[in-house]
Coordinates of C-alpha atoms in Angstrom, one line a residue:
X11 CA 100.9 92.8 48.4
X12 CA 101.6 89.2 47.4
X13 CA 105.4 89.9 47.4
X14 CA 105.1 91.0 51.1
X15 CA 103.1 87.8 51.9
X16 CA 105.7 85.6 50.2
X17 CA 108.5 87.2 52.1
X18 CA 107.2 85.7 55.3
X19 CA 104.7 83.1 54.2
X20 CA 104.8 81.0 57.4
X21 CA 103.9 83.9 59.7
X22 CA 101.0 85.1 57.5
X23 CA 99.7 81.6 57.1
X24 CA 99.6 81.0 60.8
X25 CA 97.9 84.4 61.3
X26 CA 95.3 83.6 58.6
X27 CA 94.6 80.2 60.2
X28 CA 94.0 81.8 63.6
X29 CA 91.8 84.4 62.1
X30 CA 89.7 81.6 60.5
X31 CA 89.5 79.6 63.8
X32 CA 88.4 82.6 65.8
X33 CA 85.8 84.0 63.3
X34 CA 84.3 81.0 61.6
X35 CA 83.6 77.8 63.5
X36 CA 82.2 76.1 60.4
X37 CA 85.3 76.8 58.4
X38 CA 87.6 75.8 61.3
X39 CA 86.1 72.3 61.4
X40 CA 87.6 71.7 57.9
X41 CA 91.1 71.8 59.3
X42 CA 92.2 68.9 61.4
X43 CA 94.5 71.2 63.5
X44 CA 91.7 73.5 64.7
X45 CA 91.6 71.8 68.1
X46 CA 95.3 72.6 68.8
X47 CA 94.6 76.3 69.1
X48 CA 92.4 76.0 72.2
X49 CA 95.1 74.0 74.1
X50 CA 98.0 76.4 73.1
X51 CA 99.3 78.8 75.9
X52 CA 101.5 81.7 74.7
X53 CA 103.6 83.6 77.2
X54 CA 106.3 86.3 77.4
X55 CA 109.0 86.9 79.9
X56 CA 110.4 90.2 81.2
X57 CA 113.2 90.5 83.7
X58 CA 115.2 93.1 85.5
X59 CA 118.0 93.2 88.1
X60 CA 117.9 94.8 91.5
X61 CA 120.9 95.8 93.7
X62 CA 121.7 94.4 97.2
X63 CA 119.3 95.6 99.9
X64 CA 119.8 96.0 103.6
X65 CA 117.7 94.3 106.2
X66 CA 114.2 95.7 107.0
X67 CA 114.1 97.8 103.9
X68 CA 111.5 98.5 101.2
X69 CA 112.4 98.9 97.6
X70 CA 110.8 99.1 94.1
X71 CA 111.8 96.3 91.7
X72 CA 109.7 96.8 88.6
X73 CA 107.4 99.5 87.2
X74 CA 106.4 99.5 83.5
X75 CA 103.4 100.3 81.3
X76 CA 102.0 97.5 79.1
X77 CA 99.8 98.2 76.2
X78 CA 97.0 95.7 75.4
X79 CA 96.3 95.4 71.6
X80 CA 92.9 93.6 72.1
X81 CA 90.8 92.2 74.9
X82 CA 92.3 89.0 76.3
X83 CA 92.7 86.9 79.4
X84 CA 96.1 87.3 81.0
X85 CA 97.7 85.8 84.1
X86 CA 100.9 87.4 85.4
X87 CA 103.4 85.1 87.2
X88 CA 106.2 86.5 89.3
X89 CA 109.6 84.7 89.9
X90 CA 111.5 86.6 92.6
X91 CA 114.3 85.6 94.9
X92 CA 112.8 87.9 97.6
X93 CA 110.0 86.1 99.4
X94 CA 108.1 89.3 100.3
X95 CA 107.4 90.5 96.8
X96 CA 104.0 92.0 95.7
X97 CA 102.7 92.9 92.3
X98 CA 100.2 95.6 91.6
X99 CA 98.4 96.1 88.2
X100 CA 96.7 99.5 87.7
X101 CA 94.4 100.5 84.8
X102 CA 95.8 103.9 83.7
X103 CA 92.5 105.0 82.2
X104 CA 90.4 104.5 85.3
X105 CA 93.1 104.4 88.1
X106 CA 91.6 101.2 89.5
X107 CA 93.7 98.3 90.6
X108 CA 93.1 94.8 89.3
X109 CA 91.7 92.7 92.1
X110 CA 94.0 90.4 94.1
X111 CA 93.5 87.0 95.7
X112 CA 95.8 86.0 98.5
X113 CA 98.3 88.8 97.6
X114 CA 98.4 87.7 94.0
X115 CA 96.9 89.3 90.9
X116 CA 93.9 87.2 89.8
X117 CA 93.3 86.1 86.2
X118 CA 91.7 89.0 84.6
X119 CA 90.4 90.0 81.2
X120 CA 92.5 93.0 80.2
X121 CA 90.5 95.3 77.9
X122 CA 92.0 97.5 75.3
X123 CA 92.4 101.1 76.6
X124 CA 94.3 104.3 75.8
X125 CA 96.8 104.5 78.6
X126 CA 97.5 100.8 79.1
X127 CA 98.2 99.0 82.4
X128 CA 101.0 99.8 84.8
X129 CA 102.7 96.8 86.5
X130 CA 104.4 97.7 89.8
X131 CA 106.4 95.2 91.9
X132 CA 107.4 96.1 95.4
X133 CA 109.6 94.0 97.7
X134 CA 110.6 94.1 101.4
X135 CA 113.7 92.6 103.0
X136 CA 113.2 91.1 106.4
X137 CA 115.7 90.6 109.3
X138 CA 118.5 89.5 106.9
X139 CA 119.9 91.6 104.0
X140 CA 118.9 90.6 100.5
X141 CA 121.7 90.1 97.9
X142 CA 121.3 91.5 94.4
X143 CA 119.5 89.2 91.9
X144 CA 117.2 89.0 89.0
X145 CA 113.5 89.5 89.1
X146 CA 111.2 88.0 86.3
X147 CA 107.6 88.4 85.4
X148 CA 105.8 86.0 82.9
X149 CA 102.6 87.1 81.2
X150 CA 100.5 84.0 80.3
X151 CA 97.7 84.6 77.8
X152 CA 94.9 82.7 76.1
X153 CA 96.1 83.6 72.6
X154 CA 98.8 85.6 70.7
X155 CA 99.0 89.3 70.9
X156 CA 100.1 89.5 74.5
X157 CA 100.5 92.9 76.2
X158 CA 103.7 94.7 75.1
X159 CA 105.9 97.2 76.8
X160 CA 105.4 100.9 76.0
X161 CA 109.2 101.2 75.5
X162 CA 111.9 98.9 74.2
X163 CA 113.3 97.5 77.4
X164 CA 112.2 97.7 81.1
X165 CA 114.2 100.0 83.4
X166 CA 115.3 99.0 86.9
X167 CA 117.0 102.3 88.0
X168 CA 114.8 104.4 90.3
X169 CA 115.4 107.6 92.2
X170 CA 114.2 107.4 95.8
X171 CA 113.4 110.4 97.9
X172 CA 113.4 109.2 101.5
X173 CA 112.2 111.2 104.5
X174 CA 112.5 109.9 108.1
X175 CA 111.4 111.5 111.4
X176 CA 110.0 110.7 114.8
X177 CA 106.2 110.6 115.3
X178 CA 104.8 113.3 117.5
X179 CA 101.0 112.9 118.3
X180 CA 98.8 115.8 117.4
X181 CA 95.1 116.7 117.4
X182 CA 94.6 115.9 113.7
X183 CA 96.4 112.5 113.9
X184 CA 98.8 113.6 111.1
X185 CA 102.0 111.7 110.7
X186 CA 103.5 113.9 108.0
X187 CA 102.6 116.4 105.3
X188 CA 104.8 117.2 102.3
X189 CA 104.3 119.5 99.3
X190 CA 105.3 118.4 95.8
X191 CA 106.3 120.9 93.2
X192 CA 106.2 119.5 89.7
X193 CA 107.9 120.9 86.6
X194 CA 106.9 118.2 84.2
X195 CA 104.6 115.2 84.1
X196 CA 105.9 112.1 85.6
X197 CA 104.8 108.9 87.5
X198 CA 105.8 108.2 91.1
X199 CA 105.2 105.5 93.6
X200 CA 104.6 106.6 97.2
X201 CA 105.1 104.5 100.3
X202 CA 105.1 105.2 104.0
X203 CA 106.1 102.8 106.8
X204 CA 105.9 103.1 110.6
X205 CA 108.1 101.6 113.2
X206 CA 105.0 100.1 114.9
X207 CA 103.6 97.3 112.6
X208 CA 100.0 97.4 113.8
X209 CA 99.3 101.1 113.1
X210 CA 96.5 101.8 110.6
X211 CA 97.6 104.4 108.1
X212 CA 95.9 106.4 105.4
X213 CA 98.2 107.7 102.8
X214 CA 96.7 110.3 100.4
X215 CA 97.7 112.7 97.6
X216 CA 95.8 116.0 97.7
X217 CA 95.5 118.4 94.9
X218 CA 94.4 121.8 96.3
X219 CA 93.2 120.0 99.4
X220 CA 91.0 117.6 97.3
X221 CA 91.9 114.0 97.6
X222 CA 92.9 112.5 94.3
X223 CA 94.5 109.2 95.4
X224 CA 94.7 107.3 98.6
X225 CA 95.6 104.0 100.1
X226 CA 95.0 102.4 103.6
X227 CA 97.3 99.9 105.2
X228 CA 98.5 98.4 108.5
X229 CA 102.1 99.3 109.3
X230 CA 102.7 100.5 105.8
X231 CA 100.7 102.0 102.9
X232 CA 101.5 102.2 99.3
X233 CA 100.1 104.2 96.4
X234 CA 101.5 102.1 93.5
X235 CA 101.1 104.6 90.7
X236 CA 100.3 108.3 90.7
X237 CA 100.8 110.7 87.9
X238 CA 101.9 114.2 88.9
X239 CA 100.8 116.6 86.2
X240 CA 102.3 120.0 85.5
X241 CA 100.3 123.1 85.9
X242 CA 99.4 123.6 82.3
X243 CA 97.5 120.5 81.5
X244 CA 94.6 120.8 84.0
X245 CA 91.3 120.3 82.1
X246 CA 88.8 123.2 81.9
X247 CA 86.1 121.2 83.8
X248 CA 88.6 120.6 86.6
X249 CA 89.4 124.3 86.7
X250 CA 85.7 125.1 87.0
X251 CA 85.2 122.6 89.8
X252 CA 88.3 123.7 91.7
X253 CA 87.5 127.4 91.6
X254 CA 84.4 127.6 93.9
X255 CA 85.7 124.8 96.1
X256 CA 89.1 126.6 96.5
X257 CA 87.3 129.8 97.6
X258 CA 85.0 128.0 100.0
X259 CA 88.0 126.2 101.5
X260 CA 89.9 129.5 101.9
X261 CA 87.0 131.1 103.7
X262 CA 86.6 128.1 106.0
X263 CA 90.2 128.2 106.9
X264 CA 90.0 131.8 108.0
X265 CA 91.4 133.4 104.9
X266 CA 89.8 136.4 103.3
X267 CA 87.8 136.0 100.1
X268 CA 89.5 138.1 97.4
X269 CA 86.6 138.2 95.0
X270 CA 85.5 141.7 93.9
X271 CA 82.6 143.1 95.8
X272 CA 80.6 144.6 93.0
X273 CA 81.1 142.1 90.2
X274 CA 79.0 139.1 89.4
X275 CA 80.0 135.5 88.7
X276 CA 81.7 136.4 85.5
X277 CA 83.7 139.1 87.1
X278 CA 84.8 136.9 90.0
X279 CA 86.0 134.0 87.8
X280 CA 87.8 136.1 85.3
X281 CA 90.4 137.1 87.9
X282 CA 91.2 133.6 89.1
X283 CA 92.7 131.5 86.3
X284 CA 96.3 132.5 87.3
X285 CA 95.7 130.9 90.7
X286 CA 93.4 128.1 89.7
X287 CA 95.3 126.6 86.8
X288 CA 98.3 125.4 88.9
X289 CA 98.4 122.1 90.7
X290 CA 99.2 122.1 94.4
X291 CA 100.1 118.5 95.3
X292 CA 100.4 117.5 99.0
X293 CA 101.3 114.1 100.3
X294 CA 99.6 113.5 103.6
X295 CA 99.7 110.5 106.0
X296 CA 97.3 110.1 108.9
X297 CA 96.8 107.6 111.8
X298 CA 93.4 105.9 111.7
X299 CA 91.3 104.8 114.7
X300 CA 93.8 106.2 117.3
X301 CA 95.9 103.1 116.6
X302 CA 99.3 104.6 117.4
X303 CA 99.3 104.7 121.2
X304 CA 102.6 105.6 122.9
X305 CA 103.8 104.4 126.3
X306 CA 105.0 106.8 129.0
X307 CA 108.6 106.9 127.9
X308 CA 107.6 107.5 124.3
X309 CA 105.2 110.2 125.3
X310 CA 107.9 111.9 127.3
X311 CA 110.3 111.7 124.3
X312 CA 107.7 113.1 121.9
X313 CA 106.9 115.9 124.3
X314 CA 110.6 116.8 124.6
X315 CA 110.8 116.9 120.8
X316 CA 107.8 119.1 120.6
X317 CA 109.0 121.5 123.2
X318 CA 112.5 121.6 121.7
X319 CA 111.0 122.3 118.2
X320 CA 108.8 125.2 119.3
X321 CA 110.3 128.6 118.8
X322 CA 110.5 130.6 122.1
X323 CA 111.7 133.9 120.7
X324 CA 109.4 136.9 120.4
X325 CA 108.0 137.9 117.0
X326 CA 110.0 140.5 115.3
X327 CA 108.3 142.7 112.7
X328 CA 109.8 142.5 109.3
X329 CA 108.7 145.5 107.2
X330 CA 110.2 144.1 104.1
X331 CA 107.8 141.1 104.2
X332 CA 104.8 143.4 103.8
X333 CA 105.4 143.9 100.1
X334 CA 105.4 140.1 99.5
X335 CA 101.9 139.7 101.0
X336 CA 98.6 140.5 99.2
X337 CA 97.3 144.0 99.7
X338 CA 93.8 142.7 100.4
X339 CA 95.1 141.1 103.7
X340 CA 96.7 144.3 104.8
X341 CA 93.5 146.2 104.1
X342 CA 91.5 143.8 106.2
X343 CA 93.9 143.9 109.2
X344 CA 92.0 144.1 112.5
X345 CA 92.4 146.9 115.0
X346 CA 95.5 147.3 117.1
X347 CA 95.7 145.3 120.3
X348 CA 93.8 142.3 118.7
X349 CA 95.9 139.1 119.2
X350 CA 95.8 136.4 116.5
X351 CA 94.0 133.1 117.3
X352 CA 96.1 130.0 118.1
X353 CA 96.3 128.8 114.5
X354 CA 97.5 132.2 113.2
X355 CA 100.0 132.8 116.0
X356 CA 102.2 129.9 114.8
X357 CA 105.7 130.9 114.0
X358 CA 108.1 129.0 111.8
X359 CA 109.5 126.3 114.0
X360 CA 112.9 124.8 113.3
X361 CA 112.4 121.1 113.9
X362 CA 115.2 119.6 116.1
X363 CA 114.9 116.4 114.2
X364 CA 115.0 117.0 110.5
X365 CA 114.0 114.4 108.0
X366 CA 116.7 112.6 106.0
X367 CA 116.2 112.9 102.3
X368 CA 118.1 111.0 99.7
X369 CA 117.7 113.8 97.2
X370 CA 118.3 117.0 99.1
X371 CA 116.0 119.8 98.1
X372 CA 116.8 123.5 97.9
X373 CA 115.3 126.0 100.2
X374 CA 115.2 129.1 97.9
X375 CA 111.5 129.6 98.4
X376 CA 111.9 129.8 102.2
X377 CA 114.6 132.4 101.8
X378 CA 112.7 134.5 99.3
X379 CA 110.7 136.3 102.0
X380 CA 113.9 137.5 103.8
X381 CA 116.2 140.2 102.5
X382 CA 119.7 139.3 101.6
X383 CA 121.2 141.8 104.0
X384 CA 119.9 140.1 107.1
X385 CA 119.4 136.6 105.8
X386 CA 122.8 135.4 106.9
X387 CA 122.4 136.8 110.3
X388 CA 119.1 135.1 110.8
X389 CA 120.5 131.8 109.6
X390 CA 123.4 132.1 112.1
X391 CA 120.8 132.8 114.9
X392 CA 118.8 129.7 113.8
X393 CA 121.9 127.6 113.8
X394 CA 122.8 128.8 117.3
X395 CA 119.3 128.1 118.6
X396 CA 119.3 124.7 117.0
X397 CA 122.6 123.9 118.7
X398 CA 121.2 125.0 122.0
X399 CA 118.1 122.8 121.5
X400 CA 120.3 119.8 120.8
X401 CA 119.3 119.1 117.2
X402 CA 120.9 116.1 115.6
X403 CA 122.8 116.1 112.4
X404 CA 120.9 115.2 109.2
X405 CA 123.0 112.1 108.6
X406 CA 122.4 110.7 112.1
X407 CA 120.2 107.6 112.2
X408 CA 117.1 107.5 114.3
X409 CA 116.7 105.6 117.5
X410 CA 114.9 102.3 116.7
X411 CA 113.2 102.2 120.1
X412 CA 111.4 105.5 119.5
X413 CA 108.3 105.9 117.3
X414 CA 109.2 106.9 113.8
X415 CA 108.1 106.9 110.2
X416 CA 109.7 106.7 106.8
X417 CA 108.2 108.2 103.6
X418 CA 109.5 107.3 100.2
X419 CA 108.7 108.8 96.8
X420 CA 110.1 106.7 94.0
X421 CA 110.3 108.0 90.4
X422 CA 112.4 107.1 87.3
X423 CA 116.0 108.1 87.4
X424 CA 115.5 110.3 84.4
X425 CA 112.6 112.1 86.1
X426 CA 114.4 112.8 89.4
X427 CA 114.7 116.5 88.8
X428 CA 111.1 117.0 87.7
X429 CA 109.6 117.0 91.2
X430 CA 110.6 118.8 94.4
X431 CA 109.4 117.3 97.7
X432 CA 109.6 119.3 100.9
X433 CA 107.7 119.8 104.2
X434 CA 104.4 121.6 103.7
X435 CA 104.8 125.0 105.4
X436 CA 102.5 127.0 103.2
X437 CA 100.0 127.8 105.9
X438 CA 102.7 128.8 108.4
X439 CA 104.3 131.0 105.7
X440 CA 101.0 132.7 105.1
X441 CA 100.5 133.4 108.8
X442 CA 104.0 134.8 109.2
X443 CA 103.6 137.0 106.1
X444 CA 100.2 138.3 107.5
X445 CA 101.8 139.1 110.9
X446 CA 104.7 140.9 109.3
X447 CA 102.4 142.8 107.0
X448 CA 100.2 144.0 109.9
X449 CA 103.3 144.9 111.9
X450 CA 104.7 146.9 109.0
X451 CA 101.3 148.7 108.5
X452 CA 101.1 149.5 112.3
X453 CA 104.4 149.4 114.2
X454 CA 104.1 148.2 117.8
X455 CA 101.1 146.0 117.1
X456 CA 102.9 142.9 118.3
X457 CA 103.8 144.5 121.6
X458 CA 100.3 145.6 122.2
X459 CA 99.0 142.1 121.4
X460 CA 101.6 140.6 123.8
X461 CA 100.4 143.0 126.6
X462 CA 96.8 142.0 126.0
X463 CA 97.7 138.4 126.1
X464 CA 99.6 138.8 129.3
X465 CA 96.7 140.6 130.9
X466 CA 94.3 137.7 129.9
X467 CA 96.7 135.1 131.3
X468 CA 97.2 137.0 134.6
X469 CA 93.5 137.4 135.0
X470 CA 92.8 133.7 134.7
X471 CA 95.9 132.6 136.5
X472 CA 94.9 134.4 139.7
X473 CA 93.8 131.8 142.3
X474 CA 94.4 128.8 140.0
X475 CA 97.5 127.7 141.8
X476 CA 98.0 126.8 145.4
X477 CA 100.3 129.8 146.0
X478 CA 97.8 132.7 145.6
X479 CA 99.2 136.1 144.9
X480 CA 99.0 138.8 147.5
X481 CA 96.3 141.5 146.9
X482 CA 97.5 144.1 144.5
X483 CA 100.2 141.9 143.0
X484 CA 100.1 139.9 139.8
X485 CA 101.8 136.5 139.3
X486 CA 104.9 136.7 137.2
X487 CA 104.6 135.0 133.8
X488 CA 107.6 134.3 131.6
X489 CA 105.9 133.2 128.5
X490 CA 104.0 135.0 125.9
X491 CA 101.1 132.6 125.4
X492 CA 100.2 129.0 125.4
X493 CA 99.0 127.2 122.3
X494 CA 95.2 127.0 122.1
X495 CA 94.6 130.0 124.6
X496 CA 92.3 132.6 123.1
X497 CA 93.3 136.2 123.2
X498 CA 91.2 139.2 124.5
X499 CA 90.8 142.5 122.7
X500 CA 91.3 144.5 125.8
X501 CA 93.6 147.5 126.2
X502 CA 96.7 147.0 128.3
X503 CA 96.2 147.8 132.0
X504 CA 98.4 149.6 134.4
X505 CA 99.7 146.3 135.9
X506 CA 100.9 145.0 132.6
X507 CA 104.5 145.7 131.6
X508 CA 104.9 147.8 128.5
X509 CA 108.0 145.9 127.3
X510 CA 108.0 142.6 125.4
X511 CA 107.9 139.5 127.5
X512 CA 111.2 138.1 128.6
X513 CA 112.2 134.9 126.9
X514 CA 113.9 132.0 128.7
X515 CA 114.9 128.5 127.7
X516 CA 113.2 126.9 130.7
X517 CA 110.1 124.8 130.1
X518 CA 106.9 126.8 130.0
X519 CA 104.7 126.6 133.1
X520 CA 101.4 125.0 132.9
X521 CA 98.5 127.5 133.1
X522 CA 95.5 126.2 135.0
X523 CA 92.4 128.1 133.9
X524 CA 89.3 127.4 136.0
X525 CA 86.7 125.7 133.9
X526 CA 83.2 126.9 133.7
X527 CA 80.8 124.0 134.5
X528 CA 77.6 125.9 134.3
X529 CA 76.7 124.7 130.8
X530 CA 76.9 121.1 132.1
X531 CA 74.7 121.7 135.2
X532 CA 71.1 120.5 134.7
X533 CA 68.5 123.0 136.0
X534 CA 65.0 121.7 136.8
X535 CA 63.6 124.9 138.4
X536 CA 64.1 128.5 137.8
X537 CA 64.8 129.1 141.5
X538 CA 66.6 126.6 143.8
X539 CA 64.5 125.2 146.6
X540 CA 65.4 123.3 149.8
X541 CA 64.8 119.6 149.8
X542 CA 62.7 118.6 152.8
X543 CA 61.0 115.4 154.0
X544 CA 57.9 115.9 151.9
X545 CA 60.0 116.4 148.7
X546 CA 62.1 113.4 149.5
X547 CA 58.9 111.3 150.1
X548 CA 57.5 112.5 146.8
X549 CA 60.7 111.5 145.0
X550 CA 60.7 108.1 146.6
X551 CA 57.1 107.6 145.6
X552 CA 57.8 108.6 142.0
X553 CA 60.8 106.2 141.9
X554 CA 58.7 103.4 143.3
X555 CA 56.0 104.0 140.7
X556 CA 58.7 103.9 137.9
X557 CA 60.1 100.7 139.3
X558 CA 56.6 99.2 139.6
X559 CA 55.8 100.2 136.1
X560 CA 59.0 98.7 134.8
X561 CA 58.3 95.5 136.6
X562 CA 54.8 95.4 135.1
X563 CA 56.1 95.9 131.6
X564 CA 58.8 93.2 132.3
X565 CA 56.2 90.7 133.5
X566 CA 54.0 91.4 130.5
X567 CA 56.9 90.8 128.2
X568 CA 57.9 87.6 130.0
X569 CA 54.3 86.3 129.8
X570 CA 54.2 87.2 126.1
X571 CA 57.4 85.3 125.5
X572 CA 56.0 82.3 127.4
X573 CA 52.9 82.3 125.2
X574 CA 55.1 82.5 122.1
X575 CA 57.1 79.5 123.4
X576 CA 53.9 77.4 123.9
X577 CA 52.6 78.4 120.5
X578 CA 55.9 77.4 118.9
X579 CA 55.8 74.0 120.7
X580 CA 52.2 73.4 119.6
X581 CA 53.2 74.3 116.0
X582 CA 56.0 71.8 116.2
X583 CA 53.6 69.1 117.3
X584 CA 51.2 70.0 114.5
X585 CA 54.0 69.8 112.0
X586 CA 55.1 66.4 113.3
X587 CA 51.5 65.1 113.1
X588 CA 51.2 66.4 109.6
X589 CA 54.4 64.7 108.5
X590 CA 53.3 61.4 110.2
X591 CA 50.0 61.6 108.4
X592 CA 51.7 62.2 105.1
X593 CA 54.0 59.2 105.7
X594 CA 51.1 56.9 106.5
X595 CA 49.2 58.0 103.4
X596 CA 52.4 57.4 101.4
X597 CA 52.7 53.9 102.9
X598 CA 49.1 53.0 102.1
X599 CA 49.4 54.3 98.6
X600 CA 52.6 52.3 98.1
X601 CA 51.0 49.2 99.6
X602 CA 48.0 49.4 97.2
X603 CA 50.3 49.7 94.3
X604 CA 52.3 46.7 95.4
X605 CA 49.1 44.6 95.9
X606 CA 47.8 45.5 92.4
X607 CA 51.2 44.5 91.0
X608 CA 51.1 41.2 92.9
X609 CA 47.6 40.4 91.6
X610 CA 48.6 41.2 88.1
X611 CA 51.7 39.0 88.5
X612 CA 49.6 36.1 89.7
X613 CA 47.3 36.4 86.8
X614 CA 50.3 36.2 84.4
X615 CA 51.6 33.1 86.2
X616 CA 48.3 31.3 86.1
X617 CA 47.9 32.1 82.4
X618 CA 51.4 30.8 81.8
X619 CA 50.6 27.6 83.7
X620 CA 47.4 27.0 81.8
X621 CA 49.2 27.5 78.5
X622 CA 51.8 25.0 79.5
X623 CA 49.2 22.4 80.5
X624 CA 47.3 22.9 77.3
X625 CA 50.5 22.4 75.4
X626 CA 51.3 19.2 77.2
X627 CA 47.8 17.8 76.5
X628 CA 48.2 18.6 72.8
X629 CA 51.6 16.9 72.8
X630 CA 50.2 13.8 74.4
X631 CA 47.3 13.6 72.0
X632 CA 49.7 14.0 69.1
X633 CA 51.9 11.2 70.3
X634 CA 48.9 8.9 70.8
X635 CA 47.7 9.6 67.3
X636 CA 51.1 8.8 65.9
X637 CA 51.2 5.5 67.6
X638 CA 47.7 4.6 66.5
X639 CA 48.5 5.2 62.8
X640 CA 51.8 3.3 62.7
X641 CA 51.4 -0.3 60.9
X642 CA 51.8 -3.5 63.0
X643 CA 54.4 -5.0 60.7
X644 CA 56.7 -2.2 61.3
X645 CA 56.3 -2.8 65.0
X646 CA 57.0 -6.5 64.6
X647 CA 60.1 -5.9 62.5
X648 CA 61.5 -3.6 65.0
X649 CA 61.1 -6.2 67.7
X650 CA 62.5 -9.3 65.8
X651 CA 66.2 -8.3 65.8
X652 CA 66.2 -8.0 69.5
X653 CA 64.7 -11.5 70.0
X654 CA 67.1 -13.1 67.6
X655 CA 70.0 -11.6 69.3
X656 CA 68.9 -13.0 72.5
X657 CA 68.6 -16.5 71.1
X658 CA 72.0 -16.5 69.7

């Protein structure tokens, strides 16, 4: 051991001295240099480079994990050539962010933990582009043993998955919703930005529709760090919690509970681990407080996008898709002629404006439900329909004057292939598979549902428009159904065509359904009665009594307030009199004390004068006694020299 110490004696000596200073105050005082340790400030610098950035862009500069060996006070200081640079520090064990003061991380006591602390630096370029440069962070601590990097050197290469699209208002205030498929554990930073800077946004990460991370911002929102876990590392307690919640959520959304009918709790949970153990991450952004309002031109543009993106072709039954859907759904299929509700009648819609992604994702999962034989034909049909609807290329930039959003998912360059981000179409896929399975189980079901829907629309459309149809005729309808219109389980009538509804590319006509106002009509009597003069006089008398009662209550309240004002004024006078009496008593007490002091001072002066007088009397008596006792010859001798001198 001594040989190891001698090999680096200076280092171990300094370490020993610091140990003594921090653990024994009595021993520390024996060393003259013990005061130097409290004024010493250690620091460590870490720097990375960032490439050139375009104007009005957001980018990630730094993201590293620092391990804290012991509890200590640390202050991070950032040196950046980009003015709009923000540092986040997140505790990896708790997921909480270190508090900030004026957009800067406050001095904080970093406690030792298992996962360390993640330092994330984000930056934004403004109107002018930002040239490439070097970014530096300095960790200033109270003593040695500063936080250290979890790896050898910080990395500055990140993979950015960017998605952009126009904003289309909806009932749920959703901006976007993307599903994330993870093959291995990795850490990502998620950011969303809107073209309107004063929009309140809530960005959240959902795991099986349960919120696990969220952030709220104005104009933009950032989740600095989120760890996407693979499906195999979900803890058992999370599995137990997710199981019942998952089943309740499915039942609430209209899905069928697939638990066995005869088994108990053990039997129901034994068949679910295969479904429960996997994570299902969804990145979701919502508008808060209805803060993204569009003007007339923007609303017209959003409506045009919505109409262009909606699929107008009839639903074709795909028998091959029935095998891919659970058998329990096919067994619970309702009777023929029953049309699906508005949520379940949604078909897959090819968006005319597709988001731009830096890392393009494969679409194998979307093609899996379609046989290879007719997949190419359907893809060609989709391409033709997209061309007709005027879809823009994927590389085409968005119009800056239109409402739009940008979503970015940033991970390390080495982890770019570990996550797949795409639009969340799981619910729509389930609905399409259910419809195809029902159609395969009962051919012609879609046609019967269309006929029932047409009959319902024709029934409510009669008399709604100004041009009423002639008796015996039905108004011509060229659309299958409007979104949000309930369907009726009625058999097709003779006036309903037996063929599918003709499809056109023209805009869908607005259907005006007469509204039933009876629930909003207030009924006072079981039978209506005619209002005559006596009833009107009775109502006027009741109203006058109510007004008189209200005035009486008002006068009483005003009188009560007046009395309270008088009582408060009297209380103020009493308080002033009390304070004046206290002041007079204080002055009298002070005056008596001063008088007693003056009397005492006069006594002292008189005693001093008497003492001086007595002293002067004694001095005079002593002088007289001395003159009396002095011999006469001595007095004569003293006087002779003076007389002789005068004679001379």
